[in-house]
Amino acid sequence: MRKDLAPDLLRLKQKERNKSKKEKEEEEEEQGEEEKGIASMLPKDFQWGFATAAYQIEGAVDQDGRGPSIWDTFCAQPGNIADGSSGVTACDSYNRTADDIALLKSLGARSYRFSISWSRIIPQGGRGDAVNRAGIDHYRRFVDDLLAAGITPFVTLFHWDLPEALHQRYGGPLDRTEFPLDFENYARVVFAALPKVRNWITFNEPLCSAIPGYGSGTFAPGRQSASEPWIVGHNILVAHGRAVRAYRDDFKAAAGGGDGQIGIVLNGDFTYPWDAADPADQEAAQRRLEFFTAWFGDPIYLGDYPASMRKQLGDRLPAFTPEERALVRGSNDFYGMNHYTSNYIRHRSSPAAADDTVGNVDVLFHNKQGNCIGPETQSSWLRPCPVGFRDFLVWISKRYGYPRIYVTENGTSIKGESDLPRDKILDDDFRVKYYDEYIRAMVTAVELDGVDVRGYFAWSLMDNFEWADGYVTRFGVTYVDYENGQKRFPKKSAKSLKPLFDELIAAA
Ligand code: GBH
């Protein structure tokens, strides 16, 4: 019923609903009812904080025995990165762990999501290759320091920075046998090295390794193919399954009473039909979500790829062997959700092109009536639409049986932010509003739709290397002065999250 309403109408409806709820609470308060507001609260142990990724912040690419990753190679080829930059220095976080932890503390974060650089742990990447003690020691110290500061680590094993040596050796995730075995080995080394970590993420956004990496070629390793994205996606799922099985069999029980958890992070933009009255557009909007997120979610929660993908892609989409299926199905202790934006979707009448990756649809920001989904940002793909967050949380929850969800990334860039003087950048009202509206939309999903959200991480703790967009696009709640020693200056948005979560989390 709600599906045929445009997001702006939904927004109004939501406002209305929240208002009447607030009014109701006020009434209850007058009546002196004790349970007032309890249901509208996030759980008291709700984990909130900020997220980053190794290649985007660490710099120090040659330090302490790190081996090169495919992003070092990709950045070195002219034309791949908008401003010709790379992660060579980035935020220099490898040498500034104390600064980053102090920053997290000052912002009131309860948790921190960061990723580990595979080629710092095993410079050549493979299971027959040497382990780098210095790399392990670095992350051990970092985890100890976070815990000493009262901050809970959420650790991502793979945020796109494949060791270059594995790309050279067998094409990395293109190899159905070697890649899952080498990833499992790397995961085991890290699980053993960091027994105090209770929250593990195997892969960040496998879709981004697969499609920009091997389809459009806009991300490392920059390959362009109509068939490789589906192979890469498949092999990443199997590698994820192997790492999860290893963790459950050999590490989970030993680590602090068996309360550890592990899952994958999937990205997904929500969709609305371009013409809400056209069943073909309604179907197209669903199909786009399947190509985006159910591509990985369905095998994990339901045991196979969506029928719409099989129908369009045929044999280019690998089939699970029984052994692979058993590894992948049921392999999430939680659902890690990265979410930023929404689109209007229009069906296409012509057959899908061979290199189509979106389900043979047009992905748009305007609907048939000419309504725009949200204001422009610095990122061509991102326009704020908070109600899409609520609707996406509900879509995932219904499809997968209301899993425990951690929102592992959410945030925005701002159009023209980098052109402003520093004092103006620090006054990032657009980002403050984005977080306020998105987080409240999430809370609405918790209180009215029964969605089970356990944590939330803002992307990102600080401005950093925004992949192919370089440093011009800033996603940080903290400004980083790249010209003057990577000094950090918290923006208004950085300080806005603690009061917001203090309001929304139930008192202990
Ligand atoms: C996340 O990806 C990443 O996990 C994080 O590292 C990144 O910094 C953050 O978001 C902000 O971008 O230009 O049309 O080809 C979000 C998903 C994947 C969205 C790549 C944009 C490129 C679309 N992003 N995608 S396009």
Short mmCIF file of C-alpha atoms in Angstrom, two decimals, residues 55-379:
data_model
loop_
_atom_site.label_atom_id
_atom_site.label_comp_id
_atom_site.label_asym_id
_atom_site.label_seq_id
_atom_site.Cartn_x
_atom_site.Cartn_y
_atom_site.Cartn_z
CA TYR A 55 43.56 2.30 2.45
CA GLN A 56 41.47 5.44 2.84
CA ILE A 57 43.16 6.65 6.04
CA GLU A 58 46.38 4.80 6.91
CA GLY A 59 48.97 6.09 4.45
CA ALA A 60 52.40 4.64 5.38
CA VAL A 61 52.23 2.32 2.38
CA ASP A 62 55.89 1.29 2.61
CA GLN A 63 56.17 1.19 6.36
CA ASP A 64 56.92 -1.87 8.53
CA GLY A 65 56.97 -4.38 5.69
CA ARG A 66 53.55 -3.71 4.12
CA GLY A 67 53.19 -5.26 0.66
CA PRO A 68 51.47 -3.36 -2.16
CA SER A 69 47.72 -3.70 -2.74
CA ILE A 70 45.79 -3.35 -5.99
CA TRP A 71 44.87 0.20 -4.97
CA ASP A 72 48.56 1.25 -4.94
CA THR A 73 48.87 -0.02 -8.48
CA PHE A 74 45.56 1.44 -9.63
CA CYS A 75 46.33 4.92 -8.25
CA ALA A 76 49.71 4.92 -9.98
CA GLN A 77 48.05 4.73 -13.41
CA PRO A 78 47.25 8.26 -14.63
CA GLY A 79 43.55 8.95 -15.18
CA ASN A 80 42.19 6.53 -12.60
CA ILE A 81 41.83 8.98 -9.70
CA ALA A 82 40.05 12.31 -10.25
CA ASP A 83 42.74 14.49 -8.66
CA GLY A 84 45.63 12.18 -9.52
CA SER A 85 46.10 11.36 -5.84
CA SER A 86 46.53 8.10 -3.92
CA GLY A 87 46.53 6.68 -0.41
CA VAL A 88 50.30 7.15 -0.02
CA THR A 89 49.83 9.58 2.89
CA ALA A 90 46.03 9.88 3.28
CA CYS A 91 45.29 10.81 6.93
CA ASP A 92 48.55 9.19 8.11
CA SER A 93 46.44 7.22 10.57
CA TYR A 94 49.00 4.40 10.69
CA ASN A 95 51.24 6.83 12.60
CA ARG A 96 48.44 8.67 14.40
CA THR A 97 46.49 5.97 16.16
CA ALA A 98 46.61 7.94 19.41
CA ASP A 99 45.11 11.01 17.70
CA ASP A 100 42.32 8.93 16.19
CA ILE A 101 41.46 7.28 19.49
CA ALA A 102 41.50 10.65 21.29
CA LEU A 103 39.21 12.01 18.59
CA LEU A 104 36.78 9.10 18.95
CA LYS A 105 36.75 9.58 22.71
CA SER A 106 36.15 13.30 22.46
CA LEU A 107 33.15 12.67 20.22
CA GLY A 108 31.66 10.20 22.68
CA ALA A 109 31.84 7.17 20.36
CA ARG A 110 31.10 3.81 21.93
CA SER A 111 32.58 1.86 19.03
CA TYR A 112 34.84 2.19 16.02
CA ARG A 113 34.71 0.31 12.73
CA PHE A 114 38.05 0.11 10.92
CA SER A 115 39.58 -2.30 8.42
CA ILE A 116 42.79 -4.28 8.36
CA SER A 117 45.21 -4.09 5.47
CA TRP A 118 45.71 -7.71 4.29
CA SER A 119 49.13 -6.86 2.83
CA ARG A 120 50.36 -5.56 6.18
CA ILE A 121 49.56 -8.96 7.71
CA ILE A 122 50.72 -11.16 4.81
CA PRO A 123 52.59 -8.93 2.33
CA GLN A 124 52.32 -11.45 -0.53
CA GLY A 125 48.82 -12.46 0.59
CA GLY A 126 48.83 -16.26 0.18
CA ARG A 127 48.66 -19.18 2.59
CA GLY A 128 52.21 -20.22 1.73
CA ASP A 129 53.56 -16.70 2.22
CA ALA A 130 55.27 -15.15 5.22
CA VAL A 131 53.33 -13.42 7.99
CA ASN A 132 54.56 -9.92 8.88
CA ARG A 133 55.01 -9.62 12.64
CA ALA A 134 55.16 -5.79 12.54
CA GLY A 135 51.78 -5.59 10.85
CA ILE A 136 50.19 -7.87 13.42
CA ASP A 137 51.75 -5.94 16.30
CA HIS A 138 50.38 -2.69 14.93
CA TYR A 139 46.77 -3.88 14.97
CA ARG A 140 47.19 -5.68 18.31
CA ARG A 141 48.33 -2.44 19.90
CA PHE A 142 45.55 -0.52 18.22
CA VAL A 143 42.87 -2.89 19.53
CA ASP A 144 44.38 -2.78 23.04
CA ASP A 145 44.44 1.02 22.96
CA LEU A 146 40.84 1.23 21.75
CA LEU A 147 39.67 -1.11 24.50
CA ALA A 148 41.67 0.84 27.09
CA ALA A 149 39.77 3.95 25.92
CA GLY A 150 36.47 2.13 26.36
CA ILE A 151 35.79 1.87 22.62
CA THR A 152 34.52 -1.38 21.10
CA PRO A 153 36.28 -2.41 17.88
CA PHE A 154 34.35 -3.63 14.83
CA VAL A 155 36.98 -5.05 12.50
CA THR A 156 36.61 -5.43 8.73
CA LEU A 157 38.99 -7.96 7.17
CA PHE A 158 38.64 -6.76 3.60
CA HIS A 159 37.76 -3.27 2.44
CA TRP A 160 38.85 -3.63 -1.22
CA ASP A 161 42.66 -3.55 -0.78
CA LEU A 162 43.61 -6.97 -2.17
CA PRO A 163 47.34 -7.77 -1.99
CA GLU A 164 48.74 -6.98 -5.44
CA ALA A 165 50.68 -10.27 -5.38
CA LEU A 166 47.44 -12.29 -5.37
CA HIS A 167 46.10 -10.29 -8.28
CA GLN A 168 49.31 -11.10 -10.18
CA ARG A 169 49.39 -14.73 -9.09
CA TYR A 170 45.88 -15.87 -10.00
CA GLY A 171 43.62 -12.86 -10.54
CA GLY A 172 42.57 -12.55 -6.88
CA PRO A 173 38.82 -13.19 -6.50
CA LEU A 174 38.61 -14.49 -10.07
CA ASP A 175 40.02 -17.79 -8.84
CA ARG A 176 37.30 -20.02 -7.40
CA THR A 177 39.70 -22.33 -5.54
CA GLU A 178 42.70 -20.29 -4.47
CA PHE A 179 41.00 -17.07 -3.38
CA PRO A 180 38.66 -18.56 -0.77
CA LEU A 181 41.50 -20.65 0.68
CA ASP A 182 43.89 -17.69 0.89
CA PHE A 183 41.21 -15.47 2.40
CA GLU A 184 40.41 -18.12 5.01
CA ASN A 185 44.09 -18.38 5.87
CA TYR A 186 44.42 -14.59 6.24
CA ALA A 187 41.25 -14.48 8.35
CA ARG A 188 42.61 -17.23 10.64
CA VAL A 189 45.87 -15.32 11.16
CA VAL A 190 43.91 -12.21 12.16
CA PHE A 191 41.41 -14.08 14.39
CA ALA A 192 44.34 -15.65 16.23
CA ALA A 193 46.18 -12.33 16.53
CA LEU A 194 43.21 -10.34 17.86
CA PRO A 195 41.39 -12.55 20.38
CA LYS A 196 39.91 -9.52 22.15
CA VAL A 197 37.86 -8.53 19.11
CA ARG A 198 34.22 -9.68 19.34
CA ASN A 199 32.77 -8.09 16.20
CA TRP A 200 34.03 -9.21 12.80
CA ILE A 201 33.17 -8.22 9.26
CA THR A 202 34.52 -10.39 6.45
CA PHE A 203 33.98 -8.24 3.33
CA ASN A 204 32.90 -4.66 2.82
CA GLU A 205 30.47 -4.26 -0.10
CA PRO A 206 31.42 -7.18 -2.34
CA LEU A 207 29.40 -5.48 -5.07
CA CYS A 208 32.04 -2.73 -5.24
CA SER A 209 34.87 -5.18 -5.66
CA ALA A 210 32.87 -6.95 -8.37
CA ILE A 211 31.26 -4.23 -10.51
CA PRO A 212 33.49 -1.14 -10.37
CA GLY A 213 36.52 -3.45 -10.00
CA TYR A 214 35.83 -5.96 -12.79
CA GLY A 215 32.85 -4.55 -14.74
CA SER A 216 33.11 -0.79 -15.30
CA GLY A 217 36.77 -0.66 -14.29
CA THR A 218 36.40 2.52 -12.22
CA PHE A 219 37.91 0.87 -9.10
CA ALA A 220 40.98 -1.31 -8.70
CA PRO A 221 42.00 -3.50 -10.41
CA GLY A 222 40.25 -1.62 -13.23
CA ARG A 223 39.12 -4.56 -15.34
CA GLN A 224 36.21 -4.24 -17.76
CA SER A 225 34.24 -7.39 -18.37
CA ALA A 226 30.64 -8.53 -18.72
CA SER A 227 31.24 -11.88 -17.05
CA GLU A 228 33.89 -11.32 -14.37
CA PRO A 229 31.73 -9.35 -11.88
CA TRP A 230 29.48 -12.37 -11.36
CA ILE A 231 32.45 -14.70 -10.87
CA VAL A 232 34.09 -12.30 -8.43
CA GLY A 233 30.84 -11.92 -6.46
CA HIS A 234 30.46 -15.68 -6.24
CA ASN A 235 34.02 -16.31 -5.08
CA ILE A 236 33.80 -13.57 -2.47
CA LEU A 237 30.65 -15.18 -1.07
CA VAL A 238 32.45 -18.51 -0.80
CA ALA A 239 35.52 -16.87 0.77
CA HIS A 240 33.20 -15.18 3.28
CA GLY A 241 31.59 -18.55 4.03
CA ARG A 242 34.97 -20.19 4.63
CA ALA A 243 36.12 -17.44 7.00
CA VAL A 244 32.85 -17.62 8.95
CA ARG A 245 33.11 -21.40 9.30
CA ALA A 246 36.72 -21.08 10.49
CA TYR A 247 35.69 -18.47 13.06
CA ARG A 248 32.76 -20.50 14.38
CA ASP A 249 34.70 -23.78 14.50
CA ASP A 250 38.02 -22.63 15.87
CA PHE A 251 37.90 -19.15 17.43
CA LYS A 252 34.46 -18.10 18.61
CA ALA A 253 34.30 -20.29 21.72
CA ALA A 254 37.80 -19.38 22.87
CA ALA A 255 37.28 -15.65 22.46
CA GLY A 256 35.72 -14.37 25.68
CA GLY A 257 32.98 -16.88 26.33
CA GLY A 258 31.75 -17.36 22.77
CA ASP A 259 29.92 -14.07 22.44
CA GLY A 260 31.75 -13.04 19.24
CA GLN A 261 29.82 -12.39 16.05
CA ILE A 262 30.71 -12.27 12.37
CA GLY A 263 28.96 -11.11 9.22
CA ILE A 264 29.33 -9.46 5.83
CA VAL A 265 28.60 -5.82 4.94
CA LEU A 266 26.33 -5.25 1.92
CA ASN A 267 25.55 -1.93 0.34
CA GLY A 268 22.16 -1.04 -1.01
CA ASP A 269 20.39 2.06 -2.25
CA PHE A 270 16.63 1.94 -1.87
CA THR A 271 14.38 2.22 -4.92
CA TYR A 272 10.97 3.65 -5.83
CA PRO A 273 9.19 3.11 -9.14
CA TRP A 274 9.56 5.98 -11.62
CA ASP A 275 5.85 5.66 -12.40
CA ALA A 276 4.23 4.46 -9.19
CA ALA A 277 1.14 3.35 -11.11
CA ASP A 278 3.04 1.21 -13.63
CA PRO A 279 3.42 -2.44 -12.55
CA ALA A 280 6.45 -2.75 -14.85
CA ASP A 281 8.21 0.03 -12.91
CA GLN A 282 7.18 -1.49 -9.59
CA GLU A 283 8.73 -4.75 -10.70
CA ALA A 284 11.80 -2.96 -12.04
CA ALA A 285 12.33 -1.26 -8.67
CA GLN A 286 12.27 -4.65 -6.94
CA ARG A 287 14.58 -6.15 -9.55
CA ARG A 288 17.10 -3.34 -9.02
CA LEU A 289 17.15 -4.12 -5.28
CA GLU A 290 17.72 -7.79 -6.10
CA PHE A 291 20.67 -7.03 -8.40
CA PHE A 292 22.07 -4.64 -5.79
CA THR A 293 21.69 -6.39 -2.48
CA ALA A 294 19.83 -9.72 -2.77
CA TRP A 295 22.67 -10.82 -5.11
CA PHE A 296 24.60 -11.45 -1.87
CA GLY A 297 21.82 -11.44 0.71
CA ASP A 298 19.74 -14.20 -0.86
CA PRO A 299 22.52 -16.84 -1.00
CA ILE A 300 23.36 -16.08 2.64
CA TYR A 301 19.81 -16.02 4.01
CA LEU A 302 17.83 -18.04 1.44
CA GLY A 303 20.38 -20.34 -0.19
CA ASP A 304 20.53 -19.12 -3.79
CA TYR A 305 20.69 -16.14 -6.14
CA PRO A 306 17.45 -14.26 -6.92
CA ALA A 307 15.45 -15.73 -9.82
CA SER A 308 15.53 -12.36 -11.60
CA MET A 309 19.33 -12.53 -11.81
CA ARG A 310 19.37 -16.11 -13.07
CA LYS A 311 16.79 -15.16 -15.68
CA GLN A 312 18.78 -12.23 -17.04
CA LEU A 313 22.32 -13.54 -16.63
CA GLY A 314 21.90 -17.25 -17.35
CA ASP A 315 25.16 -19.17 -17.15
CA ARG A 316 27.23 -16.05 -16.55
CA LEU A 317 26.00 -16.26 -12.97
CA PRO A 318 27.87 -19.20 -11.39
CA ALA A 319 25.82 -21.97 -9.76
CA PHE A 320 26.56 -23.00 -6.18
CA THR A 321 28.00 -26.47 -5.72
CA PRO A 322 26.40 -28.26 -2.75
CA GLU A 323 29.56 -27.65 -0.71
CA GLU A 324 29.60 -23.93 -1.55
CA ARG A 325 25.93 -23.58 -0.74
CA ALA A 326 26.44 -25.17 2.65
CA LEU A 327 29.28 -22.73 3.39
CA VAL A 328 27.33 -19.65 2.38
CA ARG A 329 23.83 -20.36 3.65
CA GLY A 330 23.40 -19.23 7.24
CA SER A 331 26.81 -17.54 7.31
CA ASN A 332 25.69 -14.23 8.86
CA ASP A 333 25.44 -13.68 12.61
CA PHE A 334 24.25 -10.18 11.74
CA TYR A 335 23.46 -8.14 8.65
CA GLY A 336 25.93 -5.28 8.06
CA MET A 337 24.21 -2.49 6.16
CA ASN A 338 25.87 0.35 4.26
CA HIS A 339 23.24 2.79 3.08
CA TYR A 340 23.46 6.31 1.64
CA THR A 341 20.78 7.12 -0.93
CA SER A 342 17.72 6.12 -2.99
CA ASN A 343 16.66 6.17 -6.65
CA TYR A 344 13.64 6.16 -8.90
CA ILE A 345 13.65 3.15 -11.22
CA ARG A 346 12.17 2.91 -14.70
CA HIS A 347 11.84 -0.38 -16.57
CA ARG A 348 13.35 -0.82 -20.01
CA SER A 349 11.45 -2.47 -22.82
CA SER A 350 14.48 -3.61 -24.82
CA PRO A 351 16.40 -6.75 -23.81
CA ALA A 352 19.22 -6.29 -21.29
CA ALA A 353 22.64 -5.43 -22.69
CA ALA A 354 25.35 -8.03 -22.06
CA ASP A 355 27.21 -5.72 -19.68
CA ASP A 356 24.12 -4.63 -17.74
CA THR A 357 24.61 -4.97 -13.96
CA VAL A 358 21.49 -3.27 -12.62
CA GLY A 359 18.60 -5.46 -13.83
CA ASN A 360 17.90 -3.72 -17.15
CA VAL A 361 16.49 -0.54 -15.65
CA ASP A 362 17.12 3.21 -15.70
CA VAL A 363 18.43 4.48 -12.37
CA LEU A 364 17.11 8.03 -11.87
CA PHE A 365 16.83 10.86 -9.37
CA HIS A 366 13.51 12.18 -10.74
CA ASN A 367 10.19 10.41 -11.02
CA LYS A 368 7.51 10.70 -13.68
CA GLN A 369 6.00 13.78 -12.04
CA GLY A 370 9.41 15.44 -12.07
CA ASN A 371 9.86 15.19 -8.31
CA CYS A 372 13.48 14.95 -7.23
CA ILE A 373 14.49 12.35 -4.66
CA GLY A 374 16.78 14.73 -2.75
CA PRO A 375 19.30 17.60 -2.96
CA GLU A 376 22.61 17.31 -4.78
CA THR A 377 25.83 16.42 -2.95
CA GLN A 378 29.46 16.28 -4.09
CA SER A 379 28.93 12.61 -5.03
#
